[in-house]
Short mmCIF file of C-alpha atoms in Angstrom, two decimals:
data_model
loop_
_atom_site.label_atom_id
_atom_site.label_comp_id
_atom_site.label_asym_id
_atom_site.label_seq_id
_atom_site.Cartn_x
_atom_site.Cartn_y
_atom_site.Cartn_z
CA MET A 1 0.00 0.00 0.00
CA MET A 2 2.85 2.38 0.83
CA ARG A 3 4.26 1.76 -2.64
CA GLU A 4 1.09 3.25 -4.10
CA LEU A 5 1.62 6.44 -2.13
CA TYR A 6 5.39 6.66 -2.17
CA THR A 7 5.92 5.87 -5.82
CA GLN A 8 9.35 5.67 -7.46
CA VAL A 9 8.64 8.95 -9.28
CA ILE A 10 7.73 10.80 -6.08
CA MET A 11 10.74 9.51 -4.23
CA ASP A 12 12.98 10.41 -7.16
CA HIS A 13 11.73 14.00 -7.22
CA TYR A 14 11.92 14.17 -3.42
CA LYS A 15 15.50 12.99 -3.24
CA LYS A 16 16.64 14.86 -6.35
CA PRO A 17 14.38 17.90 -6.57
CA ARG A 18 14.43 19.67 -9.93
CA ASN A 19 14.63 23.47 -10.10
CA HIS A 20 15.26 23.84 -6.38
CA GLY A 21 16.45 27.30 -5.40
CA GLU A 22 15.66 30.97 -5.83
CA ILE A 23 15.48 32.94 -9.08
CA GLU A 24 16.86 36.46 -9.26
CA ASN A 25 14.38 39.23 -10.13
CA PRO A 26 11.45 36.88 -10.53
CA ASP A 27 8.08 37.94 -11.93
CA ILE A 28 6.43 35.62 -9.43
CA GLU A 29 7.62 35.00 -5.89
CA GLU A 30 4.91 33.55 -3.74
CA HIS A 31 5.24 32.05 -0.26
CA LEU A 32 2.57 29.74 1.07
CA LEU A 33 2.22 27.92 4.37
CA ASN A 34 0.16 24.85 5.02
CA PRO A 35 -1.48 25.88 8.30
CA LEU A 36 -2.34 22.27 9.03
CA CYS A 37 1.24 21.14 9.39
CA GLY A 38 3.56 24.14 9.10
CA ASP A 39 5.10 23.03 5.83
CA GLU A 40 6.03 25.92 3.58
CA VAL A 41 6.94 26.54 -0.01
CA THR A 42 8.03 29.55 -2.05
CA VAL A 43 7.64 29.37 -5.81
CA TYR A 44 9.50 31.59 -8.26
CA ALA A 45 8.92 32.16 -11.97
CA LYS A 46 10.07 34.38 -14.77
CA PHE A 47 8.15 35.08 -17.96
CA GLU A 48 9.48 35.82 -21.41
CA ASP A 49 7.05 36.62 -24.23
CA ASP A 50 4.20 35.52 -21.93
CA LYS A 51 5.81 32.13 -21.44
CA VAL A 52 7.36 30.67 -18.27
CA SER A 53 11.08 30.85 -18.97
CA GLU A 54 12.21 29.82 -15.50
CA ALA A 55 10.41 28.21 -12.58
CA SER A 56 11.76 27.07 -9.23
CA PHE A 57 10.88 26.49 -5.62
CA THR A 58 12.30 26.51 -2.12
CA GLY A 59 10.80 25.40 1.15
CA ARG A 60 10.59 22.54 3.56
CA GLY A 61 8.07 19.84 3.70
CA CYS A 62 7.27 16.20 3.32
CA SER A 63 8.11 14.00 0.34
CA ILE A 64 4.70 14.60 -1.25
CA SER A 65 4.85 18.39 -1.08
CA GLN A 66 8.46 18.59 -2.25
CA ALA A 67 8.03 16.10 -5.08
CA SER A 68 4.86 17.79 -6.25
CA ALA A 69 6.61 21.19 -6.30
CA SER A 70 9.51 19.72 -8.24
CA MET A 71 7.18 18.16 -10.83
CA MET A 72 5.22 21.38 -11.09
CA THR A 73 8.25 23.50 -11.98
CA GLU A 74 9.09 21.10 -14.80
CA ARG A 75 5.51 20.94 -15.99
CA LEU A 76 4.89 24.70 -16.15
CA LEU A 77 8.09 25.58 -18.00
CA GLY A 78 7.36 27.02 -21.45
CA LYS A 79 3.64 27.44 -20.79
CA SER A 80 1.74 30.71 -21.35
CA ARG A 81 -0.14 32.33 -18.47
CA ARG A 82 -3.36 30.94 -19.84
CA GLU A 83 -1.90 27.45 -20.17
CA VAL A 84 -0.45 27.64 -16.67
CA GLU A 85 -3.84 28.51 -15.26
CA ALA A 86 -5.50 25.66 -17.13
CA GLN A 87 -2.81 23.21 -15.96
CA ILE A 88 -3.14 24.23 -12.31
CA LYS A 89 -6.92 23.98 -12.50
CA SER A 90 -6.72 20.60 -14.10
CA PHE A 91 -4.16 19.32 -11.56
CA LYS A 92 -6.31 20.45 -8.66
CA ALA A 93 -9.33 18.72 -10.21
CA MET A 94 -7.29 15.52 -10.46
CA MET A 95 -6.34 15.76 -6.81
CA THR A 96 -9.98 16.09 -5.76
CA GLY A 97 -10.97 13.19 -7.99
CA ASP A 98 -13.02 15.41 -10.32
CA GLU A 99 -10.72 14.72 -13.25
CA GLU A 100 -8.83 11.60 -14.30
CA PHE A 101 -5.04 11.55 -14.24
CA PRO A 102 -3.99 11.10 -17.86
CA GLU A 103 -2.26 7.75 -18.36
CA GLU A 104 1.48 7.81 -18.87
CA ASP A 105 1.62 11.27 -17.33
CA GLU A 106 4.30 11.72 -14.66
CA LEU A 107 1.78 13.54 -12.47
CA ALA A 108 -0.17 10.29 -12.17
CA ALA A 109 2.51 9.32 -9.65
CA LEU A 110 0.56 11.47 -7.21
CA LYS A 111 -2.66 9.55 -7.76
CA GLY A 112 -2.16 7.47 -4.63
CA VAL A 113 -2.31 10.59 -2.49
CA ILE A 114 -6.06 10.84 -3.13
CA GLN A 115 -6.54 7.86 -0.80
CA TYR A 116 -5.10 9.95 2.04
CA PRO A 117 -7.29 13.08 2.33
CA SER A 118 -5.03 14.76 4.90
CA ARG A 119 -2.15 14.61 2.43
CA ILE A 120 -3.89 16.14 -0.60
CA ARG A 121 -3.03 19.62 0.64
CA CYS A 122 0.64 18.59 0.67
CA ALA A 123 0.43 17.86 -3.05
CA THR A 124 -1.46 21.03 -3.98
CA LEU A 125 0.51 23.50 -1.82
CA SER A 126 3.03 24.62 -4.46
CA TRP A 127 0.36 24.71 -7.17
CA ASP A 128 -1.79 26.97 -4.98
CA ALA A 129 1.21 29.19 -4.37
CA PHE A 130 1.87 29.49 -8.10
CA SER A 131 -1.77 30.26 -8.75
CA ARG A 132 -1.75 33.01 -6.12
CA GLY A 133 1.44 34.45 -7.59
CA LEU A 134 -0.06 34.44 -11.04
CA ASN A 135 -3.08 36.34 -9.83
CA GLY A 136 -1.09 38.94 -7.95
CA GLY A 137 -1.09 37.24 -4.54
CA MET B 1 0.84 1.08 41.30
CA TYR B 2 -1.81 -0.24 38.94
CA ASP B 3 -1.45 -3.07 36.44
CA VAL B 4 -1.29 -1.54 32.95
CA LYS B 5 -2.17 -4.78 31.16
CA GLU B 6 -5.27 -5.10 33.29
CA ILE B 7 -6.59 -1.58 32.82
CA ARG B 8 -6.12 -1.69 29.06
CA ASP B 9 -9.21 -3.91 28.98
CA ASP B 10 -11.21 -0.94 30.29
CA PHE B 11 -10.63 0.88 26.98
CA PRO B 12 -12.62 -0.80 24.21
CA ILE B 13 -10.83 1.04 21.39
CA LEU B 14 -7.43 -0.31 22.42
CA SER B 15 -8.38 -3.76 21.18
CA ARG B 16 -9.08 -2.66 17.62
CA GLU B 17 -6.76 -3.15 14.69
CA VAL B 18 -5.44 -0.64 12.17
CA ASN B 19 -4.16 -1.96 8.85
CA GLY B 20 -4.33 -5.48 10.25
CA LYS B 21 -2.05 -4.60 13.18
CA PRO B 22 -3.00 -3.97 16.81
CA LEU B 23 -3.59 -0.26 17.36
CA VAL B 24 -0.70 1.46 19.16
CA TYR B 25 -2.25 4.77 20.15
CA LEU B 26 0.43 7.35 20.88
CA ASP B 27 -1.43 10.58 20.14
CA ASN B 28 -2.71 11.21 23.63
CA ALA B 29 -1.60 14.83 23.80
CA ALA B 30 -4.16 15.45 21.04
CA THR B 31 -6.93 13.47 22.70
CA SER B 32 -7.17 10.50 25.03
CA GLN B 33 -9.20 7.34 24.60
CA LYS B 34 -12.21 6.70 26.84
CA PRO B 35 -12.76 3.93 29.37
CA ARG B 36 -15.97 1.89 29.30
CA ARG B 37 -17.09 3.59 32.49
CA VAL B 38 -17.23 6.99 30.75
CA LEU B 39 -18.99 5.61 27.67
CA ASP B 40 -21.53 3.82 29.88
CA LYS B 41 -22.13 6.99 31.86
CA LEU B 42 -23.00 8.92 28.69
CA ALA B 43 -25.47 6.25 27.66
CA GLU B 44 -26.91 5.99 31.18
CA TYR B 45 -27.45 9.73 31.33
CA TYR B 46 -29.32 9.82 28.03
CA GLU B 47 -31.26 6.60 28.68
CA LEU B 48 -32.40 7.39 32.19
CA HIS B 49 -31.89 10.98 33.30
CA ASN B 50 -31.82 13.36 30.34
CA ALA B 51 -33.38 16.76 31.10
CA ASN B 52 -32.36 20.39 31.21
CA PRO B 53 -30.61 21.02 34.54
CA HIS B 54 -31.45 23.94 36.82
CA ARG B 55 -34.68 24.60 34.96
CA GLY B 56 -37.36 22.23 36.17
CA VAL B 57 -38.90 20.75 39.26
CA HIS B 58 -39.76 17.42 37.68
CA ARG B 59 -37.84 14.30 38.60
CA LEU B 60 -35.62 14.11 35.53
CA ALA B 61 -34.62 17.75 35.83
CA GLU B 62 -33.71 17.18 39.47
CA GLU B 63 -31.63 14.13 38.56
CA ALA B 64 -29.90 15.88 35.68
CA THR B 65 -29.12 18.85 37.93
CA MET B 66 -27.75 16.58 40.62
CA MET B 67 -25.52 14.67 38.20
CA PHE B 68 -24.29 17.88 36.60
CA GLU B 69 -23.43 19.44 39.97
CA GLU B 70 -21.85 16.21 41.23
CA SER B 71 -19.40 16.46 38.35
CA ARG B 72 -18.55 19.97 39.43
CA GLU B 73 -17.75 18.69 42.92
CA LYS B 74 -15.60 15.94 41.45
CA VAL B 75 -13.62 18.34 39.24
CA ALA B 76 -13.17 20.73 42.17
CA GLY B 77 -11.82 17.89 44.31
CA PHE B 78 -9.59 16.74 41.46
CA ILE B 79 -7.72 20.07 41.28
CA GLY B 80 -7.85 20.86 44.98
CA ALA B 81 -10.36 23.71 44.68
CA GLU B 82 -11.98 24.42 48.03
CA ASP B 83 -15.10 26.00 46.62
CA SER B 84 -16.78 24.07 43.79
CA ARG B 85 -18.56 27.28 42.69
CA SER B 86 -15.20 28.39 41.36
CA VAL B 87 -15.30 25.63 38.71
CA ILE B 88 -16.91 26.84 35.47
CA PHE B 89 -17.71 24.32 32.78
CA THR B 90 -16.69 25.32 29.26
CA ARG B 91 -16.12 23.63 25.92
CA GLY B 92 -12.47 23.10 26.73
CA THR B 93 -9.20 24.85 27.50
CA THR B 94 -9.51 27.15 24.49
CA GLU B 95 -12.90 28.45 25.59
CA SER B 96 -11.70 28.76 29.18
CA ILE B 97 -8.80 31.00 28.14
CA ASN B 98 -11.04 33.02 25.86
CA LEU B 99 -13.45 33.48 28.76
CA VAL B 100 -10.67 35.08 30.79
CA ALA B 101 -9.35 37.08 27.83
CA TYR B 102 -12.82 38.51 27.20
CA ALA B 103 -14.43 38.79 30.62
CA TRP B 104 -11.29 39.80 32.52
CA GLY B 105 -8.82 40.95 29.83
CA ARG B 106 -10.94 43.42 27.94
CA ARG B 107 -12.21 45.01 31.17
CA ASN B 108 -8.89 45.29 32.96
CA LEU B 109 -6.18 45.74 30.35
CA ARG B 110 -5.26 49.26 29.21
CA GLU B 111 -2.65 50.79 26.98
CA GLY B 112 0.79 50.34 28.51
CA ASP B 113 -0.23 47.19 30.41
CA GLU B 114 1.59 43.97 29.68
CA VAL B 115 0.56 40.34 29.46
CA VAL B 116 3.51 38.00 29.88
CA LEU B 117 3.40 34.65 28.05
CA THR B 118 6.15 32.25 26.94
CA GLU B 119 7.68 31.28 23.60
CA SER B 120 6.28 27.80 23.96
CA GLU B 121 2.56 28.60 24.20
CA HIS B 122 -0.03 26.57 22.36
CA HIS B 123 -1.96 28.84 19.99
CA SER B 124 -4.87 28.61 22.45
CA ASN B 125 -2.93 30.58 25.05
CA LEU B 126 -1.51 33.04 22.54
CA VAL B 127 -4.15 34.06 20.01
CA PRO B 128 -6.82 35.02 22.62
CA TRP B 129 -4.25 37.41 24.15
CA GLN B 130 -3.28 38.81 20.76
CA LEU B 131 -6.96 39.63 20.23
CA ALA B 132 -7.30 41.15 23.71
CA ALA B 133 -4.10 43.17 23.21
CA ARG B 134 -5.36 44.47 19.89
CA ASP B 135 -8.59 45.63 21.51
CA THR B 136 -7.03 47.21 24.59
CA GLY B 137 -3.62 48.48 23.48
CA ALA B 138 -1.90 46.19 25.98
CA LYS B 139 1.43 44.61 24.99
CA LEU B 140 2.43 40.96 24.95
CA ARG B 141 5.86 39.95 26.27
CA PHE B 142 7.38 36.50 25.95
CA ILE B 143 9.59 34.54 28.31
CA PRO B 144 12.17 32.74 26.14
CA ILE B 145 13.01 29.07 26.41
CA ARG B 146 16.53 27.70 26.78
CA ASP B 147 17.90 25.24 24.26
CA ASP B 148 16.77 22.27 26.36
CA GLY B 149 13.19 23.53 26.27
CA THR B 150 13.04 24.80 29.85
CA LEU B 151 11.93 28.36 30.60
CA ASP B 152 14.60 31.01 31.08
CA MET B 153 13.59 32.08 34.58
CA ASP B 154 16.23 34.82 34.73
CA GLU B 155 14.53 36.48 31.78
CA ALA B 156 11.14 35.86 33.41
CA GLU B 157 12.34 37.82 36.43
CA LYS B 158 13.25 40.74 34.17
CA LEU B 159 10.08 40.60 32.06
CA ILE B 160 7.56 40.43 34.89
CA GLY B 161 7.35 43.91 36.36
CA GLU B 162 5.15 46.77 37.38
CA ASN B 163 3.42 46.96 33.99
CA THR B 164 2.51 43.28 34.09
CA LYS B 165 -1.18 42.68 34.65
CA LEU B 166 -1.27 38.96 33.87
CA VAL B 167 1.16 36.11 33.44
CA SER B 168 -0.26 33.15 31.52
CA CYS B 169 1.68 30.00 30.82
CA ILE B 170 1.30 26.38 29.79
CA HIS B 171 1.81 24.10 32.78
CA ALA B 172 3.21 21.26 30.64
CA SER B 173 4.32 21.53 27.02
CA ASN B 174 2.51 19.58 24.30
CA VAL B 175 5.77 19.55 22.29
CA LEU B 176 8.74 19.58 24.64
CA GLY B 177 7.55 17.33 27.46
CA THR B 178 8.57 19.98 29.98
CA VAL B 179 6.74 20.92 33.16
CA ASN B 180 7.04 24.65 33.75
CA PRO B 181 7.68 26.13 37.23
CA VAL B 182 4.34 27.93 37.30
CA GLU B 183 4.54 28.28 41.12
CA ALA B 184 7.59 30.53 40.75
CA LEU B 185 5.91 32.49 37.96
CA ALA B 186 2.81 32.95 40.14
CA GLU B 187 5.01 34.39 42.90
CA MET B 188 6.62 36.83 40.46
CA ALA B 189 3.20 37.81 39.13
CA HIS B 190 1.73 38.38 42.57
CA ALA B 191 4.77 40.36 43.72
CA ASN B 192 3.81 42.79 40.96
CA ASP B 193 0.06 42.74 41.69
CA ALA B 194 -0.55 40.77 38.50
CA LEU B 195 -2.72 37.68 38.08
CA MET B 196 -1.46 34.22 37.12
CA MET B 197 -3.23 31.94 34.66
CA VAL B 198 -2.17 28.33 34.06
CA ASP B 199 -3.06 26.46 30.86
CA GLY B 200 -3.42 22.96 32.21
CA ALA B 201 -4.43 21.18 29.01
CA GLN B 202 -1.32 18.97 29.20
CA SER B 203 -0.98 18.80 32.98
CA GLY B 204 -4.52 18.21 34.25
CA PRO B 205 -4.70 14.75 32.64
CA HIS B 206 -1.18 13.73 33.64
CA LEU B 207 0.01 15.29 36.91
CA PRO B 208 -1.48 15.69 40.36
CA VAL B 209 -2.77 19.28 40.32
CA ASP B 210 -3.50 21.42 43.34
CA VAL B 211 -4.51 24.96 42.43
CA ALA B 212 -3.78 26.21 45.93
CA SER B 213 -0.16 25.09 45.91
CA LEU B 214 0.31 26.28 42.30
CA GLY B 215 -0.69 29.67 43.62
CA CYS B 216 -2.47 30.60 40.41
CA ASP B 217 -5.63 32.65 39.91
CA PHE B 218 -6.96 30.73 36.90
CA PHE B 219 -6.49 27.14 35.79
CA ALA B 220 -7.93 25.73 32.54
CA ALA B 221 -8.14 22.18 31.20
CA SER B 222 -9.96 20.01 28.65
CA GLY B 223 -12.06 16.95 29.44
CA HIS B 224 -11.32 15.02 26.27
CA LYS B 225 -7.60 14.86 27.03
CA MET B 226 -8.32 13.28 30.45
CA LEU B 227 -10.51 10.32 29.45
CA GLY B 228 -13.67 12.45 29.23
CA PRO B 229 -15.90 13.21 26.25
CA THR B 230 -15.19 15.97 23.74
CA GLY B 231 -17.06 19.25 24.14
CA VAL B 232 -16.36 19.78 27.82
CA GLY B 233 -13.59 21.37 29.83
CA PHE B 234 -13.36 23.73 32.73
CA LEU B 235 -11.99 26.95 34.09
CA TRP B 236 -11.15 27.29 37.75
CA GLY B 237 -10.78 30.82 39.05
CA ARG B 238 -10.17 32.28 42.47
CA PRO B 239 -13.72 33.06 43.62
CA GLU B 240 -13.06 36.71 44.43
CA VAL B 241 -11.55 37.26 40.97
CA LEU B 242 -14.46 35.49 39.23
CA ASP B 243 -16.90 37.50 41.35
CA SER B 244 -15.31 40.76 40.25
CA MET B 245 -15.63 39.84 36.57
CA GLU B 246 -18.43 40.66 34.16
CA PRO B 247 -20.06 37.74 32.29
CA PHE B 248 -18.57 36.24 29.12
CA LEU B 249 -21.60 34.96 27.18
CA GLY B 250 -25.09 36.31 27.81
CA GLY B 251 -28.28 34.26 27.75
CA GLY B 252 -30.30 31.85 29.82
CA GLU B 253 -29.13 30.58 33.21
CA MET B 254 -26.44 33.23 33.69
CA ILE B 255 -28.95 35.90 34.76
CA ARG B 256 -30.75 36.76 37.96
CA GLU B 257 -33.22 39.37 36.75
CA VAL B 258 -33.88 40.41 33.18
CA HIS B 259 -35.61 43.62 32.08
CA LEU B 260 -35.98 44.92 28.57
CA ASP B 261 -33.17 47.41 29.07
CA HIS B 262 -30.89 45.72 31.56
CA SER B 263 -30.16 42.53 33.53
CA THR B 264 -28.39 41.41 36.66
CA TRP B 265 -26.17 38.39 36.93
CA ASN B 266 -26.55 35.03 38.58
CA ASP B 267 -24.11 33.85 41.25
CA LEU B 268 -21.04 31.78 40.54
CA PRO B 269 -20.64 29.49 38.73
CA HIS B 270 -23.84 30.06 36.75
CA LYS B 271 -22.88 33.63 35.83
CA PHE B 272 -20.43 32.10 33.35
CA GLU B 273 -22.57 29.22 32.10
CA ALA B 274 -24.99 30.74 29.61
CA GLY B 275 -27.41 28.54 27.73
CA THR B 276 -27.89 24.79 28.05
CA MET B 277 -24.52 23.24 28.77
CA ASN B 278 -23.04 20.00 27.40
CA VAL B 279 -24.73 18.17 30.25
CA ALA B 280 -24.03 14.56 29.25
CA GLN B 281 -20.40 15.45 28.59
CA VAL B 282 -20.05 17.13 31.96
CA VAL B 283 -21.50 14.00 33.58
CA GLY B 284 -19.08 11.88 31.52
CA LEU B 285 -16.19 14.04 32.71
CA GLY B 286 -17.22 13.28 36.27
CA ALA B 287 -16.92 9.56 35.51
CA ALA B 288 -13.49 10.19 33.96
CA VAL B 289 -12.35 11.94 37.14
CA ASP B 290 -13.55 8.95 39.18
CA TYR B 291 -11.50 6.66 36.97
CA LEU B 292 -8.36 8.80 37.26
CA ASN B 293 -8.77 9.03 41.04
CA ALA B 294 -9.13 5.26 41.30
CA LEU B 295 -5.76 4.79 39.56
CA GLY B 296 -4.22 7.70 41.45
CA MET B 297 -2.66 10.70 39.74
CA GLU B 298 0.69 10.06 41.45
CA ASN B 299 0.76 6.57 39.91
CA ILE B 300 -0.24 7.88 36.50
CA ARG B 301 2.51 10.50 36.65
CA GLU B 302 5.11 7.93 37.63
CA HIS B 303 4.03 5.53 34.88
CA GLU B 304 4.17 8.21 32.19
CA LYS B 305 7.46 9.66 33.39
CA LYS B 306 8.98 6.19 33.09
CA LEU B 307 7.54 5.69 29.62
CA GLY B 308 8.65 9.16 28.47
CA GLU B 309 12.18 8.58 29.71
CA TYR B 310 12.29 5.08 28.24
CA ALA B 311 11.14 6.42 24.86
CA TYR B 312 13.72 9.21 25.09
CA ARG B 313 16.49 6.67 25.77
CA ARG B 314 15.42 4.35 22.95
CA LEU B 315 15.07 7.22 20.47
CA SER B 316 18.49 8.60 21.49
CA ASP B 317 20.08 5.47 20.05
CA MET B 318 18.80 6.30 16.57
CA GLU B 319 21.39 7.75 14.25
CA GLY B 320 21.00 11.41 13.36
CA ILE B 321 17.85 11.93 15.45
CA THR B 322 17.01 15.22 17.16
CA ILE B 323 14.84 14.94 20.27
CA TYR B 324 13.29 18.12 21.65
CA GLY B 325 13.08 18.90 25.33
CA PRO B 326 15.00 17.63 28.34
CA SER B 327 16.20 14.01 28.72
CA GLU B 328 14.92 13.61 32.26
CA ASP B 329 12.12 14.83 34.44
CA ARG B 330 9.80 14.91 31.48
CA THR B 331 6.18 14.08 30.79
CA GLY B 332 5.04 11.39 28.35
CA VAL B 333 5.32 13.75 25.37
CA VAL B 334 8.34 13.09 23.13
CA SER B 335 8.93 15.12 19.96
CA PHE B 336 11.65 14.26 17.48
CA ALA B 337 12.88 14.74 13.94
CA LEU B 338 14.93 12.52 11.66
CA PRO B 339 17.22 13.84 8.92
CA ASP B 340 16.05 11.33 6.33
CA VAL B 341 12.28 11.08 6.78
CA HIS B 342 9.98 14.09 7.17
CA PRO B 343 7.57 13.94 10.18
CA HIS B 344 4.54 13.58 7.86
CA ASP B 345 6.11 10.69 6.09
CA ILE B 346 7.10 9.02 9.38
CA SER B 347 3.57 9.43 10.62
CA GLN B 348 2.13 7.97 7.41
CA LEU B 349 4.48 5.01 7.40
CA LEU B 350 3.84 4.37 11.11
CA ASP B 351 0.10 4.30 10.45
CA GLU B 352 0.77 1.40 8.13
CA GLU B 353 2.08 -0.45 11.19
CA GLY B 354 -0.94 0.51 13.30
CA VAL B 355 1.05 3.13 15.23
CA ALA B 356 -0.72 6.48 15.66
CA ILE B 357 1.52 9.48 16.30
CA ARG B 358 1.14 13.15 15.44
CA SER B 359 3.21 15.17 13.04
CA GLY B 360 3.16 18.87 12.30
CA HIS B 361 3.52 22.10 14.26
CA HIS B 362 1.24 20.95 17.12
CA CYS B 363 -0.49 24.36 17.22
CA CYS B 364 2.83 25.90 18.33
CA GLN B 365 4.10 27.75 15.27
CA PRO B 366 6.22 30.29 17.24
CA LEU B 367 7.86 27.44 19.16
CA MET B 368 8.59 25.60 15.89
CA ARG B 369 10.29 28.76 14.62
CA ARG B 370 12.33 28.94 17.84
CA LEU B 371 13.36 25.30 17.36
CA GLY B 372 14.18 26.03 13.71
CA VAL B 373 11.86 23.39 12.24
CA ALA B 374 8.60 23.44 10.30
CA ALA B 375 7.31 20.32 11.96
CA THR B 376 8.19 17.53 14.36
CA ALA B 377 6.95 14.01 14.91
CA ARG B 378 5.43 13.48 18.35
CA ALA B 379 4.64 10.39 20.37
CA SER B 380 2.59 11.10 23.48
CA PHE B 381 1.82 8.48 26.10
CA TYR B 382 -0.94 8.01 28.59
CA LEU B 383 -1.77 5.82 31.53
CA TYR B 384 -2.62 2.80 29.34
CA ASN B 385 0.52 2.73 27.15
CA THR B 386 3.21 0.11 27.70
CA GLU B 387 6.95 -0.28 27.18
CA GLU B 388 6.13 -2.90 24.53
CA GLU B 389 4.32 -0.15 22.63
CA VAL B 390 7.44 2.02 22.81
CA ASP B 391 9.33 -0.93 21.31
CA LEU B 392 6.74 -1.26 18.55
CA LEU B 393 7.14 2.46 17.85
CA MET B 394 10.91 2.00 17.50
CA ASP B 395 10.50 -0.96 15.15
CA ALA B 396 8.05 1.02 13.02
CA ILE B 397 10.40 4.02 12.83
CA GLN B 398 13.26 1.75 11.84
CA LYS B 399 11.09 0.22 9.13
CA ALA B 400 10.13 3.70 7.85
CA ARG B 401 13.79 4.68 7.60
CA GLU B 402 14.60 1.51 5.71
CA PHE B 403 11.69 2.10 3.34
CA PHE B 404 12.87 5.63 2.54
CA GLY B 405 16.51 4.57 2.43
CA ALA B 406 15.73 1.95 -0.23
CA PHE B 407 15.11 4.70 -2.78
CA ALA B 408 18.30 5.98 -4.36
CA SER B 409 19.42 9.48 -3.46
#
């Protein structure tokens, strides 16, 4: 059962987070705290020609929150503001079970989290932060 | 001393399984489990005696009133209060502290006054004072903790002074496992004509408490952490202080005479008990107090101290672990962090083994900042936990570390 939650993909992103660190002069810098547990994340992004040219994150948290943030930065790279918004909305719908995880999508590694309601917020924390940053906080 | 194996049978929930494993319940600082005697009392009250106390002359109302007031006597005896009218039933510690912050704080605090708290307060003994300070212009000051989690009493001496109107402090920490010297703080407060409030959420269930020897003016605790039902707790106050206070909530029962334009207040304790109370829960709390008295609070304290110290010793052997709070003279609350597995993940992996612990900030965000962490894992023991359960906890932690370690870094 734990293998369904702690998938290889999640553990890989957790142990080797992609795009971890700050970005200088970012267009988005948004800090968000999970009041339930105290975990925190800050997401950074830069836009060029309305497309995400750089995205990164810092923070401390559990494997789910850190892996999800890492995957998010990779996923949003190169997307327009409109595409970013659609992707965040779609991801959040997947995490509430309102939308299916596409097969063969890396994000489907987070599917197991749905079985643990108290952990869903861990997975959505960085995505919420990005969304807030996009909409001016 | 009581026989732990024997009394475990009194708690029906302790025989259930989680994920096919026997439940090892180590989240007692959050809430305790309930003995059969308390559960039976709730059912008995509803099946035989249910009525609205203090409001009728019929038989059931008399019985309900008697049972309700008997619980008040029991709670008063439990904390060494001479006058049971000084015990006010509330929803829990949080409501008790809010009662004082509203009914006493907003009336007595002025600009320039100071309320002295500590760095290790639970949010329930911090946020109500932030709200009161915002409304009155009073300032909050904080006694720092030393690196081992104990209060810096030298700083306390400096902070508590002529501007201090109230000192309020947790008796025992829900994170550090410390017991604070509230008697000494009460002396410092009184030497400056200030009042002393003790948040007993983590001491009432675990230590013998005597409000007279603590020397405090207010003492608050929650029923659900001491074998009682949820939805009930109490505030004890020195009668003359409670008498001098205005009511907190207005409504039925708390009045003497009501006119369209004004009212007068009922006597203690009813002045502070507006509306129909959680009667069954209060009655259940009385049964919980009986149970605790039968075991003896001294015995419970000794049992938990041993378990807390045993857990501390066993955890100390784990490589890379950080344990918060002192190694000895601690309660049954043990918080820790591992470098390789985040508290949430430990907690999740332990659940797989049937072991229930808490992870997170434990409603102590400022303390977490002081400790330099976002979260800790916390095992908290109670009178029914055993050394074997500590061993099961250790095995489960070891297994969690191996599980995480198996993934390549």
